[in-house]
Coordinates of C-alpha atoms in Angstrom, one line a residue:
Chain A
M390 CA 0.1 -0.2 0.2
I391 CA 2.5 2.4 0.8
Y392 CA 4.4 1.5 -2.0
I393 CA 1.4 2.5 -4.4
A394 CA 1.1 5.7 -2.4
L395 CA 4.8 6.6 -3.1
L396 CA 4.1 6.0 -6.8
V397 CA 1.1 8.0 -7.0
V398 CA 2.9 10.9 -5.5
G399 CA 5.9 10.4 -7.8
M400 CA 3.6 10.7 -10.7
L401 CA 1.5 13.5 -9.7
G402 CA 4.7 15.6 -8.8
A403 CA 6.1 14.6 -12.2
G404 CA 2.7 15.6 -13.9
I405 CA 2.5 18.8 -12.4
A406 CA 6.3 19.9 -13.0
A407 CA 5.8 18.5 -16.9
C408 CA 2.9 21.5 -16.9
L409 CA 4.4 24.2 -14.7
L410 CA 8.7 23.9 -16.0
R411 CA 9.5 27.1 -18.1
D412 CA 12.4 25.0 -19.7
L413 CA 10.7 22.8 -22.2
L414 CA 13.6 20.4 -22.2
A415 CA 13.2 19.7 -18.6
A416 CA 9.3 19.4 -19.2
V417 CA 9.9 16.8 -21.7
V418 CA 11.9 14.4 -19.0
A419 CA 9.3 15.2 -16.6
A420 CA 6.9 13.6 -19.3
A421 CA 9.1 10.7 -19.8
A422 CA 9.2 10.2 -16.1
V423 CA 5.3 10.1 -16.1
S424 CA 5.2 7.5 -18.6
L425 CA 7.7 5.3 -17.0
I426 CA 5.8 5.4 -13.6
L427 CA 2.6 4.9 -15.5
S428 CA 4.0 1.8 -17.0
G429 CA 5.0 0.5 -14.0
F430 CA 1.5 1.1 -12.1
F431 CA -0.6 -0.8 -15.4
Y432 CA 2.2 -3.5 -14.7
L433 CA 1.4 -3.5 -10.8
L434 CA -2.4 -4.0 -12.1
Q435 CA -1.5 -6.9 -14.2
A436 CA -2.2 -5.4 -17.4
P437 CA 0.9 -6.3 -19.2
D438 CA -0.2 -5.5 -22.9
V439 CA -1.0 -2.0 -21.9
A440 CA 2.4 -1.7 -19.8
M441 CA 4.2 -2.8 -23.1
A442 CA 2.3 -0.1 -25.3
E443 CA 3.1 2.5 -22.9
A444 CA 6.8 1.3 -22.4
A445 CA 7.3 1.0 -26.2
I446 CA 5.8 4.6 -27.0
G447 CA 6.8 6.4 -24.0
A448 CA 10.3 5.3 -23.6
G449 CA 11.8 6.4 -26.8
L450 CA 9.2 7.6 -29.4
T451 CA 7.4 10.5 -27.9
T452 CA 10.9 11.7 -26.0
A453 CA 12.6 11.8 -29.2
I454 CA 9.6 13.6 -31.1
F455 CA 9.5 16.3 -28.4
V456 CA 13.0 17.0 -28.4
I457 CA 13.0 17.4 -32.4
A458 CA 9.9 19.7 -32.2
I459 CA 12.1 21.5 -29.4
R460 CA 14.8 21.7 -31.5
K461 CA 12.6 23.2 -34.7
T462 CA 11.1 25.9 -32.4
G463 CA 12.7 27.0 -29.2
R464 CA 13.9 25.6 -25.8
H465 CA 12.7 28.2 -23.5
E466 CA 8.8 29.3 -23.1
E467 CA 8.0 32.7 -22.7
Chain B
M1099 CA -5.1 35.3 -15.0
R1100 CA -5.1 32.2 -17.5
A1101 CA -3.3 30.1 -14.8
F1102 CA -6.4 30.6 -12.5
I1103 CA -8.9 30.4 -15.1
G1104 CA -7.2 26.8 -15.8
F1105 CA -7.2 25.8 -12.0
V1106 CA -10.7 26.7 -11.7
A1107 CA -11.6 24.2 -14.8
L1108 CA -9.3 21.8 -13.7
S1109 CA -10.9 21.6 -10.2
L1110 CA -14.3 21.3 -11.5
I1111 CA -13.6 18.8 -13.9
A1112 CA -12.0 16.8 -11.0
V1113 CA -15.1 17.5 -8.8
G1114 CA -17.6 16.4 -11.7
L1115 CA -15.1 12.9 -11.8
A1116 CA -15.3 12.2 -8.3
L1117 CA -18.9 12.4 -8.0
A1118 CA -19.5 10.4 -11.1
L1119 CA -17.2 7.9 -9.8
Y1120 CA -18.5 8.2 -6.4
H1121 CA -21.2 5.3 -6.3
I1122 CA -19.3 3.0 -8.5
P1123 CA -17.6 0.4 -6.2
F1124 CA -14.0 0.0 -6.7
G1125 CA -12.9 -3.4 -8.2
Q1126 CA -15.9 -5.3 -8.8
D1127 CA -16.9 -6.0 -12.8
R1128 CA -20.1 -4.4 -13.5
M1129 CA -20.6 -5.4 -16.9
D1130 CA -21.5 -8.9 -17.9
V1131 CA -19.8 -8.8 -21.4
A1132 CA -16.2 -8.8 -19.4
R1133 CA -17.3 -12.4 -17.8
D1134 CA -18.4 -13.6 -21.2
Y1135 CA -15.4 -12.6 -23.3
L1136 CA -13.0 -14.2 -20.5
A1137 CA -15.2 -17.3 -20.8
R1138 CA -15.3 -18.0 -24.2
S1139 CA -12.3 -16.2 -25.7
V1140 CA -9.9 -18.9 -25.7
R1141 CA -12.5 -21.2 -27.4
D1142 CA -13.6 -19.1 -30.1
T1143 CA -10.3 -17.6 -31.2
G1144 CA -7.8 -20.1 -30.4
A1145 CA -5.5 -17.5 -29.0
P1146 CA -4.6 -17.8 -25.3
N1147 CA -4.1 -13.8 -24.9
V1148 CA -7.5 -12.7 -24.2
V1149 CA -6.7 -9.2 -25.3
T1150 CA -5.2 -10.3 -28.5
G1151 CA -8.5 -12.2 -29.1
I1152 CA -10.7 -9.1 -28.1
V1153 CA -8.2 -6.8 -30.4
V1154 CA -7.8 -8.8 -33.5
N1155 CA -11.0 -11.0 -33.4
Y1156 CA -14.2 -9.7 -32.1
R1157 CA -12.9 -6.1 -32.5
A1158 CA -11.0 -6.3 -35.7
L1159 CA -13.0 -3.9 -37.5
D1160 CA -12.1 -0.8 -34.7
T1161 CA -8.7 -2.0 -35.2
L1162 CA -8.6 -1.2 -38.8
G1163 CA -10.0 2.1 -37.9
E1164 CA -7.1 2.7 -35.4
V1165 CA -4.5 1.9 -38.0
T1166 CA -6.3 4.6 -40.3
V1167 CA -6.2 7.0 -37.7
L1168 CA -2.6 6.5 -37.4
F1169 CA -2.2 6.4 -41.1
S1170 CA -3.7 10.0 -41.5
A1171 CA -1.5 11.3 -38.8
S1172 CA 1.7 10.1 -40.5
L1173 CA 0.2 11.9 -43.6
G1174 CA -0.3 15.1 -41.6
V1175 CA 3.2 15.3 -40.3
G1176 CA 4.4 14.3 -43.8
M1177 CA 2.3 17.2 -45.3
L1178 CA 3.8 19.8 -42.7
M1179 CA 7.3 18.8 -42.6
T1180 CA 8.9 18.5 -46.2
W1181 CA 11.3 15.8 -46.9
R1182 CA 14.9 17.6 -47.1
S1183 CA 18.2 16.8 -45.8
P1184 CA 18.4 16.6 -42.0
G1185 CA 18.8 20.1 -40.2
G1186 CA 17.8 21.9 -43.4
G1187 CA 21.5 22.1 -44.9
R1188 CA 23.2 22.9 -41.4
P1189 CA 26.1 20.4 -40.9
L1190 CA 25.3 18.3 -37.7
P1191 CA 27.9 17.5 -35.3
G1192 CA 28.8 13.8 -35.5
A1193 CA 27.9 11.4 -32.7
S1194 CA 31.1 9.7 -30.8
L1195 CA 32.5 6.4 -31.6
I1196 CA 31.0 4.5 -29.1
V1197 CA 27.4 5.9 -30.2
R1198 CA 27.9 5.1 -33.6
R1199 CA 28.9 1.6 -33.2
G1200 CA 26.5 1.0 -30.6
A1201 CA 23.4 2.1 -32.6
G1202 CA 25.0 0.3 -35.5
F1203 CA 25.6 -2.8 -33.5
L1204 CA 22.3 -2.9 -31.6
F1205 CA 19.9 -2.1 -34.4
P1206 CA 19.3 -5.2 -36.0
F1207 CA 18.7 -7.0 -32.6
I1208 CA 16.2 -4.2 -31.7
L1209 CA 14.4 -5.2 -35.5
L1210 CA 14.3 -8.8 -34.3
F1211 CA 13.0 -7.9 -31.3
G1212 CA 10.0 -6.0 -32.8
G1213 CA 9.2 -9.1 -34.9
Y1214 CA 9.5 -11.2 -32.1
I1215 CA 7.0 -8.9 -30.3
F1216 CA 4.3 -9.1 -33.0
V1217 CA 4.7 -12.7 -34.4
H1218 CA 4.0 -13.9 -30.6
G1219 CA 1.3 -11.3 -30.1
H1220 CA -1.4 -14.0 -29.6
L1221 CA 0.9 -16.2 -26.7
T1222 CA 2.6 -13.5 -24.8
P1223 CA 1.5 -9.7 -23.9
G1224 CA 2.1 -7.4 -26.8
G1225 CA 1.3 -7.4 -30.6
G1226 CA 1.3 -5.3 -33.5
F1227 CA 0.9 -1.6 -32.2
Q1228 CA 4.0 -2.7 -29.4
G1229 CA 6.1 -4.3 -32.2
G1230 CA 5.6 -1.4 -34.6
A1231 CA 6.7 1.1 -31.9
V1232 CA 10.1 -0.9 -31.4
I1233 CA 10.8 -1.2 -35.1
A1234 CA 10.1 2.4 -35.4
S1235 CA 12.2 3.0 -32.5
A1236 CA 15.4 1.1 -34.3
F1237 CA 15.2 3.5 -36.8
L1238 CA 15.2 6.3 -34.5
L1239 CA 18.1 5.1 -33.0
L1240 CA 20.0 4.7 -36.4
Y1241 CA 18.8 8.7 -37.0
L1242 CA 20.3 9.7 -33.6
G1243 CA 23.4 7.7 -33.9
I1244 CA 24.2 8.4 -37.3
P1245 CA 23.9 12.1 -38.4
G1246 CA 22.8 12.6 -42.2
Y1247 CA 21.3 9.1 -42.2
L1248 CA 18.3 9.2 -44.3
L1249 CA 15.6 6.4 -44.5
A1250 CA 14.6 5.3 -47.9
R1251 CA 10.8 6.6 -48.5
R1252 CA 10.0 4.5 -51.7
P1253 CA 10.3 0.9 -49.8
L1254 CA 8.3 3.0 -46.6
A1255 CA 5.4 3.9 -48.6
A1256 CA 5.0 0.6 -50.4
I1257 CA 5.2 -1.4 -47.3
E1258 CA 2.4 0.8 -45.5
S1259 CA 0.3 0.4 -48.9
L1260 CA 0.8 -3.5 -48.9
T1261 CA 0.1 -3.9 -45.6
G1262 CA -3.1 -1.9 -45.8
I1263 CA -4.3 -3.8 -48.6
T1264 CA -3.6 -7.0 -47.0
F1265 CA -5.6 -6.4 -43.9
V1266 CA -8.6 -5.2 -45.9
A1267 CA -7.9 -8.6 -48.5
I1268 CA -8.0 -11.0 -45.4
G1269 CA -11.2 -9.2 -44.1
I1270 CA -12.8 -9.6 -47.4
I1271 CA -12.0 -13.1 -47.7
G1272 CA -13.4 -13.8 -44.5
L1273 CA -16.6 -12.3 -45.9
A1274 CA -16.5 -14.3 -49.0
V1275 CA -15.9 -17.8 -46.9
G1276 CA -17.6 -17.2 -43.5
G1277 CA -20.3 -14.6 -44.1
Y1278 CA -19.0 -11.6 -42.4
F1279 CA -15.9 -9.0 -42.5
L1280 CA -12.7 -10.1 -40.9
N1281 CA -14.1 -13.8 -40.1
N1282 CA -11.5 -16.0 -38.7
F1283 CA -11.4 -18.3 -41.7
L1284 CA -8.3 -20.6 -41.0
P1285 CA -7.9 -23.5 -38.5
K1286 CA -7.6 -22.4 -34.9
G1287 CA -4.7 -25.2 -34.1
S1288 CA -3.9 -26.1 -31.1
V1289 CA -3.5 -23.4 -28.1
F1290 CA -0.4 -22.2 -26.9
S1291 CA 1.9 -23.2 -30.2
L1292 CA 3.1 -20.6 -32.8
F1293 CA 1.2 -21.7 -35.7
S1294 CA -2.5 -21.4 -34.1
A1295 CA -5.4 -19.1 -33.7
G1296 CA -6.3 -18.7 -37.3
V1297 CA -5.8 -15.2 -39.0
I1298 CA -4.7 -13.4 -35.8
P1299 CA -0.9 -14.0 -36.6
I1300 CA -1.1 -13.1 -40.0
L1301 CA -3.0 -9.9 -39.1
Y1302 CA -0.9 -9.0 -36.1
M1303 CA 2.4 -9.3 -38.7
V1304 CA 0.5 -7.3 -41.0
I1305 CA -0.6 -4.3 -38.4
G1306 CA 3.1 -4.7 -36.7
L1307 CA 4.8 -3.7 -40.4
K1308 CA 2.2 -1.0 -40.9
V1309 CA 2.4 0.9 -37.8
G1310 CA 6.4 0.4 -37.7
A1311 CA 6.5 2.0 -41.3
E1312 CA 4.0 4.5 -40.3
L1313 CA 5.9 5.8 -37.0
A1314 CA 9.3 5.2 -38.7
G1315 CA 7.9 7.6 -41.7
V1316 CA 6.6 10.3 -38.8
V1317 CA 10.3 10.2 -37.3
A1318 CA 11.9 10.5 -40.5
N1319 CA 9.7 13.4 -41.5
M1320 CA 10.0 15.3 -38.4
I1321 CA 14.0 14.9 -38.5
G1322 CA 14.3 15.6 -42.0
G1323 CA 12.1 18.6 -42.1
G1324 CA 13.2 21.8 -43.3
E1325 CA 13.9 24.8 -41.0
E1326 CA 12.1 28.0 -42.5
Chain C
M768 CA 9.4 -11.5 4.6
I769 CA 12.4 -11.7 2.2
W770 CA 10.4 -9.9 -0.7
L771 CA 9.4 -7.1 1.9
V772 CA 13.3 -6.2 2.4
F773 CA 13.9 -6.5 -1.4
F774 CA 10.8 -4.2 -2.2
S775 CA 12.1 -1.8 0.4
F776 CA 15.3 -1.4 -1.1
I777 CA 13.9 -1.0 -4.7
A778 CA 11.2 1.7 -3.2
A779 CA 14.0 3.7 -1.5
G780 CA 16.1 3.6 -4.7
I781 CA 13.3 4.8 -6.9
A782 CA 12.3 7.3 -4.5
L783 CA 16.0 8.7 -4.2
S784 CA 16.5 8.7 -8.1
L785 CA 13.1 10.5 -8.7
A786 CA 13.8 13.2 -5.9
R787 CA 17.2 14.1 -7.9
A788 CA 15.1 14.3 -10.9
G789 CA 12.8 16.6 -9.3
L790 CA 15.7 18.8 -7.7
G791 CA 18.4 18.6 -10.4
P792 CA 19.7 21.9 -10.8
T793 CA 20.2 21.3 -14.5
T794 CA 18.5 19.2 -17.3
P795 CA 21.3 16.6 -17.3
D796 CA 20.7 15.9 -13.6
R797 CA 17.3 15.0 -14.2
V798 CA 17.8 13.0 -17.2
V799 CA 20.4 11.0 -15.0
G800 CA 17.7 10.8 -12.3
V801 CA 15.3 9.2 -14.7
D802 CA 17.8 7.1 -16.3
G803 CA 18.5 5.6 -13.1
T804 CA 14.9 5.0 -12.5
V805 CA 14.5 3.0 -15.8
T806 CA 17.3 0.8 -14.7
I807 CA 15.9 0.5 -11.1
T808 CA 12.6 -0.1 -12.9
I809 CA 13.3 -3.0 -14.9
A810 CA 14.8 -4.9 -11.7
L811 CA 11.6 -4.2 -10.3
M812 CA 9.4 -5.7 -13.2
V813 CA 11.7 -8.6 -13.4
L814 CA 11.1 -9.1 -9.3
L815 CA 7.5 -8.9 -9.7
A816 CA 7.3 -11.1 -12.5
S817 CA 8.8 -13.7 -10.0
F818 CA 6.5 -12.6 -7.0
F819 CA 3.3 -13.2 -9.4
D820 CA 5.3 -16.1 -10.9
R821 CA 4.3 -15.2 -14.4
Q822 CA 7.0 -15.7 -17.0
I823 CA 5.1 -13.9 -19.8
Y824 CA 5.7 -10.6 -17.8
L825 CA 9.1 -10.6 -18.6
D826 CA 8.6 -9.2 -21.8
V827 CA 7.6 -5.7 -20.4
A828 CA 11.1 -5.5 -18.6
L829 CA 12.6 -6.6 -22.0
V830 CA 10.9 -3.9 -24.0
Y831 CA 12.3 -1.4 -21.2
A832 CA 15.6 -3.0 -21.1
V833 CA 15.9 -2.5 -24.8
L834 CA 14.2 0.9 -25.3
G835 CA 15.3 2.7 -22.1
F836 CA 18.4 4.4 -23.3
I837 CA 16.9 5.8 -26.5
G838 CA 15.2 8.6 -24.6
V839 CA 18.2 9.6 -22.7
L840 CA 20.3 9.5 -26.2
A841 CA 17.8 11.8 -27.7
V842 CA 18.2 14.4 -25.1
A843 CA 21.9 13.8 -25.2
R844 CA 22.0 14.3 -28.9
Y845 CA 20.1 17.4 -28.3
L846 CA 22.6 18.8 -25.7
E847 CA 25.4 18.2 -28.4
R848 CA 23.1 20.1 -31.4
G849 CA 23.0 16.8 -33.1
V850 CA 19.5 16.4 -33.6
Chain D
M1059 CA 19.8 -23.0 -6.3
R1060 CA 16.8 -21.1 -4.8
V1061 CA 19.0 -19.7 -1.8
F1062 CA 21.8 -19.0 -4.4
G1063 CA 19.3 -16.9 -6.3
E1064 CA 18.1 -15.2 -3.3
V1065 CA 21.4 -14.0 -2.2
L1066 CA 22.0 -12.8 -5.6
I1067 CA 18.7 -10.8 -5.5
G1068 CA 19.7 -9.3 -1.9
I1069 CA 23.2 -8.1 -3.3
G1070 CA 21.5 -6.9 -6.4
T1071 CA 18.6 -4.8 -4.7
A1072 CA 21.3 -3.2 -2.2
F1073 CA 23.2 -2.2 -5.0
L1074 CA 20.2 -0.8 -6.7
F1075 CA 19.5 1.4 -3.3
L1076 CA 23.0 2.5 -3.0
G1077 CA 22.9 3.6 -6.8
G1078 CA 19.7 5.6 -5.9
L1079 CA 21.6 7.1 -2.8
G1080 CA 24.5 8.1 -4.9
I1081 CA 22.3 9.9 -7.5
F1082 CA 20.8 11.9 -4.9
R1083 CA 23.9 12.6 -2.7
L1084 CA 26.6 12.9 -5.1
L1085 CA 27.9 16.8 -5.9
D1086 CA 27.9 16.9 -9.7
V1087 CA 26.5 15.4 -13.1
Y1088 CA 29.2 13.3 -13.6
N1089 CA 29.8 12.1 -10.2
R1090 CA 25.8 11.3 -10.2
L1091 CA 26.3 9.6 -13.7
Q1092 CA 29.0 7.3 -12.2
A1093 CA 26.6 6.1 -9.5
G1094 CA 23.6 5.7 -11.7
T1095 CA 25.3 3.9 -14.1
K1096 CA 27.7 1.6 -12.7
C1097 CA 25.7 0.9 -9.4
T1098 CA 22.4 0.2 -11.1
T1099 CA 24.1 -1.7 -13.8
L1100 CA 25.5 -4.2 -11.5
G1101 CA 22.7 -4.1 -9.2
A1102 CA 19.8 -4.4 -12.1
F1103 CA 22.1 -7.3 -13.6
S1104 CA 22.7 -9.3 -10.4
T1105 CA 18.8 -9.0 -9.4
I1106 CA 18.0 -10.4 -12.8
I1107 CA 20.2 -13.3 -12.8
G1108 CA 19.2 -13.9 -9.3
V1109 CA 15.5 -14.4 -10.6
G1110 CA 16.9 -16.4 -13.3
F1111 CA 18.3 -18.9 -10.7
V1112 CA 15.4 -18.6 -8.7
H1113 CA 13.2 -20.1 -11.5
P1114 CA 15.5 -22.1 -13.8
A1115 CA 13.0 -22.0 -16.5
W1116 CA 13.1 -18.1 -16.9
M1117 CA 17.3 -18.1 -17.1
L1118 CA 17.3 -17.6 -21.0
K1119 CA 15.1 -14.7 -20.9
A1120 CA 16.9 -13.3 -17.8
I1121 CA 20.4 -13.5 -19.4
V1122 CA 18.8 -11.7 -22.5
I1123 CA 17.5 -8.8 -20.6
G1124 CA 20.7 -8.6 -18.5
V1125 CA 22.9 -8.6 -21.6
F1126 CA 20.7 -5.5 -23.0
I1127 CA 21.1 -3.5 -20.0
L1128 CA 24.9 -4.4 -19.9
L1129 CA 25.1 -3.2 -23.5
T1130 CA 22.9 -0.1 -23.2
N1131 CA 23.4 1.5 -20.2
P1132 CA 27.0 2.5 -21.1
I1133 CA 26.1 4.2 -24.4
S1134 CA 23.4 6.5 -23.1
A1135 CA 25.7 7.2 -19.7
H1136 CA 28.6 8.1 -22.4
A1137 CA 26.5 10.5 -24.5
L1138 CA 25.2 12.2 -21.9
A1139 CA 28.4 12.6 -20.2
R1140 CA 29.9 14.0 -23.4
A1141 CA 27.1 16.2 -24.2
S1142 CA 27.0 17.7 -20.6
Y1143 CA 30.8 18.3 -20.8
R1144 CA 30.5 20.0 -24.1
N1145 CA 27.8 22.2 -22.8
G1146 CA 30.1 23.5 -20.1
I1147 CA 28.2 22.3 -17.3
P1148 CA 31.1 22.7 -14.6
L1149 CA 32.9 19.9 -12.5
W1150 CA 32.3 20.1 -8.8
E1151 CA 34.7 22.8 -7.3
G1152 CA 36.6 20.4 -5.4
S1153 CA 37.4 18.3 -8.4
V1154 CA 41.2 17.8 -8.9
V1155 CA 41.7 15.9 -12.3
D1156 CA 39.9 16.8 -15.5
R1157 CA 41.4 14.7 -18.3
C1158 CA 38.9 15.4 -20.9
R1159 CA 40.3 19.1 -21.2
E1160 CA 43.4 17.5 -23.2
F1161 CA 41.6 16.1 -25.9
E1162 CA 39.9 17.7 -28.6
E1163 CA 36.8 15.4 -28.3
C1164 CA 35.7 17.5 -25.3
S1165 CA 35.8 21.2 -27.1
R1166 CA 33.3 23.2 -25.7
L1167 CA 30.3 23.9 -28.0
P1168 CA 29.2 27.4 -28.8
K1169 CA 26.5 29.1 -26.6
E1170 CA 22.7 28.2 -27.1
G1171 CA 21.4 30.6 -30.1
E1172 CA 24.9 30.5 -31.9

């Protein structure tokens, strides 16, 4: 139970950080952390199919696509 | 001011969700359909993985829709980003020797792993979408490790189109043989063996190749896009 | 009983790495925190597969072991102006 | 066999905890990367092989996972360390040796925005 509470707190903190950070690269890293903890959650709830989809998409592809988009636009939010 | 409005809207949504979910007891199945699927799926489809049985057999038409959505998203990215040399002609600093060699060494293994995931989609967790994402990640690794790498566009488009046609063709054969679209017309085989579950492995291979080609196309378009 | 010890160690490791990801003054610090969390999570997933006694759950850990470094590599190549 | 596997898991989880502690407590990016790569790689490898010993039928897949961790973790750590050094992220002020400065490979990049 306490482990699940820890995971929930971590995921909430990372999600709020992803919204509030002005440095978009750091926000992307926070979003990657959200995806990681979410995948762990699906795993704990014994849904390995969904956990695997979240892992395959969230580990490499979304981070890289966000990073490329930041390269094309700008790193800091006004 | 904008942050305040956003906060109010978010709390309204949260209160609404809490009110709506308050009366539903947690952890009990509220629907008979789930129990029905669990009881019948293995016998009907021949796939021990119930999720696969639902996604590619009972709800295969919805899967066709999903693949189409992904296709149009890839098309949109391709229309927004033009196909040009990486970085818009700006010379890119090369990756170090370790990254280059590592990317080249790991690439075939990651491709093989993606293939393993979608071929074994009816036996183990995972399937076409997951395997396709893994294959696209392999190409992304090449882009990251080897600056100036360009994916050949023509085979990519050919794979996308051919797999889409194959999906629909399997559906129409099912319509001709069994009376409804995407009917599982092949013999089921014995449960837990690789060649079993009728058309499910074939459909998952088709979906995996299609998703992999589409996501790799998205990555290629994003990286190779112009800078104007 | 012994599983409780293992899971406590791993939970402490995840909490400390995530705290570094939250605190880290520079972006590479945060990436280091998330990268450490990925590695610890792979071990956690394998342990949980052993705990649930389901072999097929190992595949999820395998996906993370294969793909976990691509995100870090993407951020590193961005910092090198290589993307 | 089972006891041996559990001993390996114990060693591995202890190293994972120490790796997390190192990531949290050490003082600059490079030291943290040291803890976050060496320690957690050894910890995860030991844990996974330990699970393979507890369930002998899983050994093959456990070895595959472990080998992938051993192959991929150093690549990302190396790329991150090089990128942060070339971006001019400072070493801790008490550091006594900086061999990377002598090589052309580690030349500083121009500031963001050229």
